[in-house]
Amino acid sequence: MLHHLSIAVSDLDRASAFYDAVLKPLGYAQVFADDEAVGYGYEGGGDKLCLKLAKHVMIPGEGFHLAFTATEPNQVHEFHAAALRHGGRCNGAPGPRPEYGDSYYAAFVFDPEGYRIEAVIN
């Protein structure tokens, strides 16, 4: 359904270093970058997530989060570890989430800006 999603960030260098690290284990990469934005997606493809530099950033409240697809549990663990090494905060350690489904395996973090993000196998 979604073509891409853009989020505002106050520090593009910090945000791109964070997303470079957390998205790499999931198979995503920078597909473009300039002074005002960085896009992520599959190598050789278009952006699916775009970080846009903004003077005023308002983080959405409860109920909003970005979930990135993982295919193996080790990717979820690597995502979580990379997030913590690059300024993220834990919002749920890697592991099964039976309350969300029998095969739901995920990790949750806050990025350095405060966005809620997740790596998930489902």
C-alpha positions as YAML, in Angstrom:
chain: A
units: angstrom
residues:
- id: 1
  name: MET
  ca: [0.00, 0.00, 0.00]
- id: 2
  name: LEU
  ca: [2.70, 2.52, 0.95]
- id: 3
  name: HIS
  ca: [5.15, 3.80, -1.62]
- id: 4
  name: HIS
  ca: [7.43, 5.49, 0.91]
- id: 5
  name: LEU
  ca: [7.42, 7.26, 4.25]
- id: 6
  name: SER
  ca: [9.28, 10.44, 5.22]
- id: 7
  name: ILE
  ca: [10.15, 11.49, 8.75]
- id: 8
  name: ALA
  ca: [11.63, 14.74, 10.01]
- id: 9
  name: VAL
  ca: [14.97, 14.77, 11.82]
- id: 10
  name: SER
  ca: [16.84, 17.60, 13.51]
- id: 11
  name: ASP
  ca: [20.34, 16.20, 12.86]
- id: 12
  name: LEU
  ca: [20.71, 14.46, 9.52]
- id: 13
  name: ASP
  ca: [24.25, 13.19, 10.19]
- id: 14
  name: ARG
  ca: [23.25, 11.61, 13.51]
- id: 15
  name: ALA
  ca: [20.07, 10.13, 12.05]
- id: 16
  name: SER
  ca: [21.75, 8.70, 8.96]
- id: 17
  name: ALA
  ca: [24.55, 7.13, 11.04]
- id: 18
  name: PHE
  ca: [21.89, 5.50, 13.23]
- id: 19
  name: TYR
  ca: [19.74, 4.24, 10.33]
- id: 20
  name: ASP
  ca: [22.79, 3.08, 8.35]
- id: 21
  name: ALA
  ca: [23.67, 0.86, 11.33]
- id: 22
  name: VAL
  ca: [20.22, -0.49, 12.22]
- id: 23
  name: LEU
  ca: [18.96, -1.08, 8.70]
- id: 24
  name: LYS
  ca: [22.07, -2.83, 7.37]
- id: 25
  name: PRO
  ca: [21.38, -6.13, 9.21]
- id: 26
  name: LEU
  ca: [17.89, -6.11, 7.68]
- id: 27
  name: GLY
  ca: [19.25, -5.80, 4.13]
- id: 28
  name: TYR
  ca: [18.40, -2.13, 3.57]
- id: 29
  name: ALA
  ca: [20.87, 0.54, 2.46]
- id: 30
  name: GLN
  ca: [21.13, 4.23, 1.65]
- id: 31
  name: VAL
  ca: [19.82, 4.70, -1.87]
- id: 32
  name: PHE
  ca: [20.35, 8.47, -2.00]
- id: 33
  name: ALA
  ca: [21.67, 11.31, 0.12]
- id: 34
  name: ASP
  ca: [22.00, 15.07, -0.16]
- id: 35
  name: ASP
  ca: [22.29, 17.99, 2.25]
- id: 36
  name: GLU
  ca: [18.60, 17.84, 3.20]
- id: 37
  name: ALA
  ca: [17.57, 14.18, 3.02]
- id: 38
  name: VAL
  ca: [18.72, 10.57, 3.09]
- id: 39
  name: GLY
  ca: [16.70, 7.75, 1.56]
- id: 40
  name: TYR
  ca: [16.75, 4.05, 2.44]
- id: 41
  name: GLY
  ca: [15.51, 1.00, 0.58]
- id: 42
  name: TYR
  ca: [16.88, -2.03, -1.23]
- id: 43
  name: GLU
  ca: [20.23, -1.53, -2.96]
- id: 44
  name: GLY
  ca: [19.61, -0.33, -6.51]
- id: 45
  name: GLY
  ca: [15.99, 0.61, -5.81]
- id: 46
  name: GLY
  ca: [14.08, 3.67, -4.72]
- id: 47
  name: ASP
  ca: [13.68, 4.92, -1.20]
- id: 48
  name: LYS
  ca: [11.06, 3.47, 1.11]
- id: 49
  name: LEU
  ca: [12.08, 5.55, 4.13]
- id: 50
  name: CYS
  ca: [13.30, 9.13, 3.77]
- id: 51
  name: LEU
  ca: [14.87, 11.15, 6.58]
- id: 52
  name: LYS
  ca: [14.29, 14.85, 5.97]
- id: 53
  name: LEU
  ca: [16.16, 17.59, 7.77]
- id: 54
  name: ALA
  ca: [13.73, 19.93, 9.54]
- id: 55
  name: LYS
  ca: [14.00, 22.91, 11.87]
- id: 56
  name: HIS
  ca: [11.05, 21.74, 13.96]
- id: 57
  name: VAL
  ca: [10.51, 18.06, 14.65]
- id: 58
  name: MET
  ca: [7.37, 16.73, 16.33]
- id: 59
  name: ILE
  ca: [7.53, 13.06, 17.23]
- id: 60
  name: PRO
  ca: [4.16, 11.29, 16.90]
- id: 61
  name: GLY
  ca: [2.70, 10.06, 20.17]
- id: 62
  name: GLU
  ca: [1.59, 6.66, 21.40]
- id: 63
  name: GLY
  ca: [0.29, 4.36, 18.71]
- id: 64
  name: PHE
  ca: [2.77, 5.40, 15.99]
- id: 65
  name: HIS
  ca: [5.82, 3.31, 15.19]
- id: 66
  name: LEU
  ca: [7.76, 2.11, 12.17]
- id: 67
  name: ALA
  ca: [8.19, -1.64, 11.78]
- id: 68
  name: PHE
  ca: [10.94, -2.97, 9.51]
- id: 69
  name: THR
  ca: [10.78, -6.50, 8.12]
- id: 70
  name: ALA
  ca: [13.40, -8.99, 9.23]
- id: 71
  name: THR
  ca: [13.67, -12.57, 8.02]
- id: 72
  name: GLU
  ca: [15.88, -14.18, 10.69]
- id: 73
  name: PRO
  ca: [16.06, -13.77, 14.49]
- id: 74
  name: ASN
  ca: [19.75, -12.83, 14.28]
- id: 75
  name: GLN
  ca: [18.75, -9.79, 12.18]
- id: 76
  name: VAL
  ca: [16.40, -8.67, 14.95]
- id: 77
  name: HIS
  ca: [19.21, -9.03, 17.50]
- id: 78
  name: GLU
  ca: [21.69, -7.16, 15.27]
- id: 79
  name: PHE
  ca: [19.16, -4.36, 14.69]
- id: 80
  name: HIS
  ca: [18.65, -3.98, 18.45]
- id: 81
  name: ALA
  ca: [22.37, -4.08, 19.28]
- id: 82
  name: ALA
  ca: [23.20, -1.56, 16.54]
- id: 83
  name: ALA
  ca: [20.47, 0.75, 17.79]
- id: 84
  name: LEU
  ca: [21.86, 0.76, 21.32]
- id: 85
  name: ARG
  ca: [25.42, 1.36, 20.04]
- id: 86
  name: HIS
  ca: [24.29, 4.33, 17.93]
- id: 87
  name: GLY
  ca: [22.24, 6.38, 20.38]
- id: 88
  name: GLY
  ca: [18.97, 4.45, 20.47]
- id: 89
  name: ARG
  ca: [17.15, 3.39, 23.62]
- id: 90
  name: CYS
  ca: [15.62, -0.01, 24.27]
- id: 91
  name: ASN
  ca: [11.84, -0.22, 24.17]
- id: 92
  name: GLY
  ca: [11.66, -4.03, 24.16]
- id: 93
  name: ALA
  ca: [14.52, -6.53, 23.90]
- id: 94
  name: PRO
  ca: [14.63, -9.05, 21.03]
- id: 95
  name: GLY
  ca: [12.39, -12.04, 21.50]
- id: 96
  name: PRO
  ca: [9.08, -13.72, 20.77]
- id: 97
  name: ARG
  ca: [5.91, -11.68, 21.22]
- id: 98
  name: PRO
  ca: [3.16, -14.33, 21.54]
- id: 99
  name: GLU
  ca: [0.65, -11.61, 22.43]
- id: 100
  name: TYR
  ca: [1.00, -10.41, 18.80]
- id: 101
  name: GLY
  ca: [0.94, -13.84, 17.16]
- id: 102
  name: ASP
  ca: [2.48, -17.30, 17.27]
- id: 103
  name: SER
  ca: [5.39, -16.41, 14.98]
- id: 104
  name: TYR
  ca: [5.91, -12.76, 15.97]
- id: 105
  name: TYR
  ca: [9.56, -12.09, 16.89]
- id: 106
  name: ALA
  ca: [10.66, -8.51, 17.38]
- id: 107
  name: ALA
  ca: [12.78, -5.87, 19.06]
- id: 108
  name: PHE
  ca: [11.65, -2.33, 19.80]
- id: 109
  name: VAL
  ca: [13.76, 0.82, 20.20]
- id: 110
  name: PHE
  ca: [13.52, 4.58, 20.26]
- id: 111
  name: ASP
  ca: [15.80, 6.18, 17.68]
- id: 112
  name: PRO
  ca: [17.95, 9.17, 18.76]
- id: 113
  name: GLU
  ca: [15.18, 11.57, 17.72]
- id: 114
  name: GLY
  ca: [12.55, 9.69, 19.75]
- id: 115
  name: TYR
  ca: [10.72, 7.77, 17.00]
- id: 116
  name: ARG
  ca: [9.51, 4.31, 17.97]
- id: 117
  name: ILE
  ca: [10.91, 1.70, 15.59]
- id: 118
  name: GLU
  ca: [10.84, -2.08, 15.44]
- id: 119
  name: ALA
  ca: [12.45, -4.97, 13.59]
- id: 120
  name: VAL
  ca: [9.98, -7.83, 13.19]
- id: 121
  name: ILE
  ca: [9.54, -11.31, 11.80]
- id: 122
  name: ASN
  ca: [5.91, -12.30, 11.47]
...
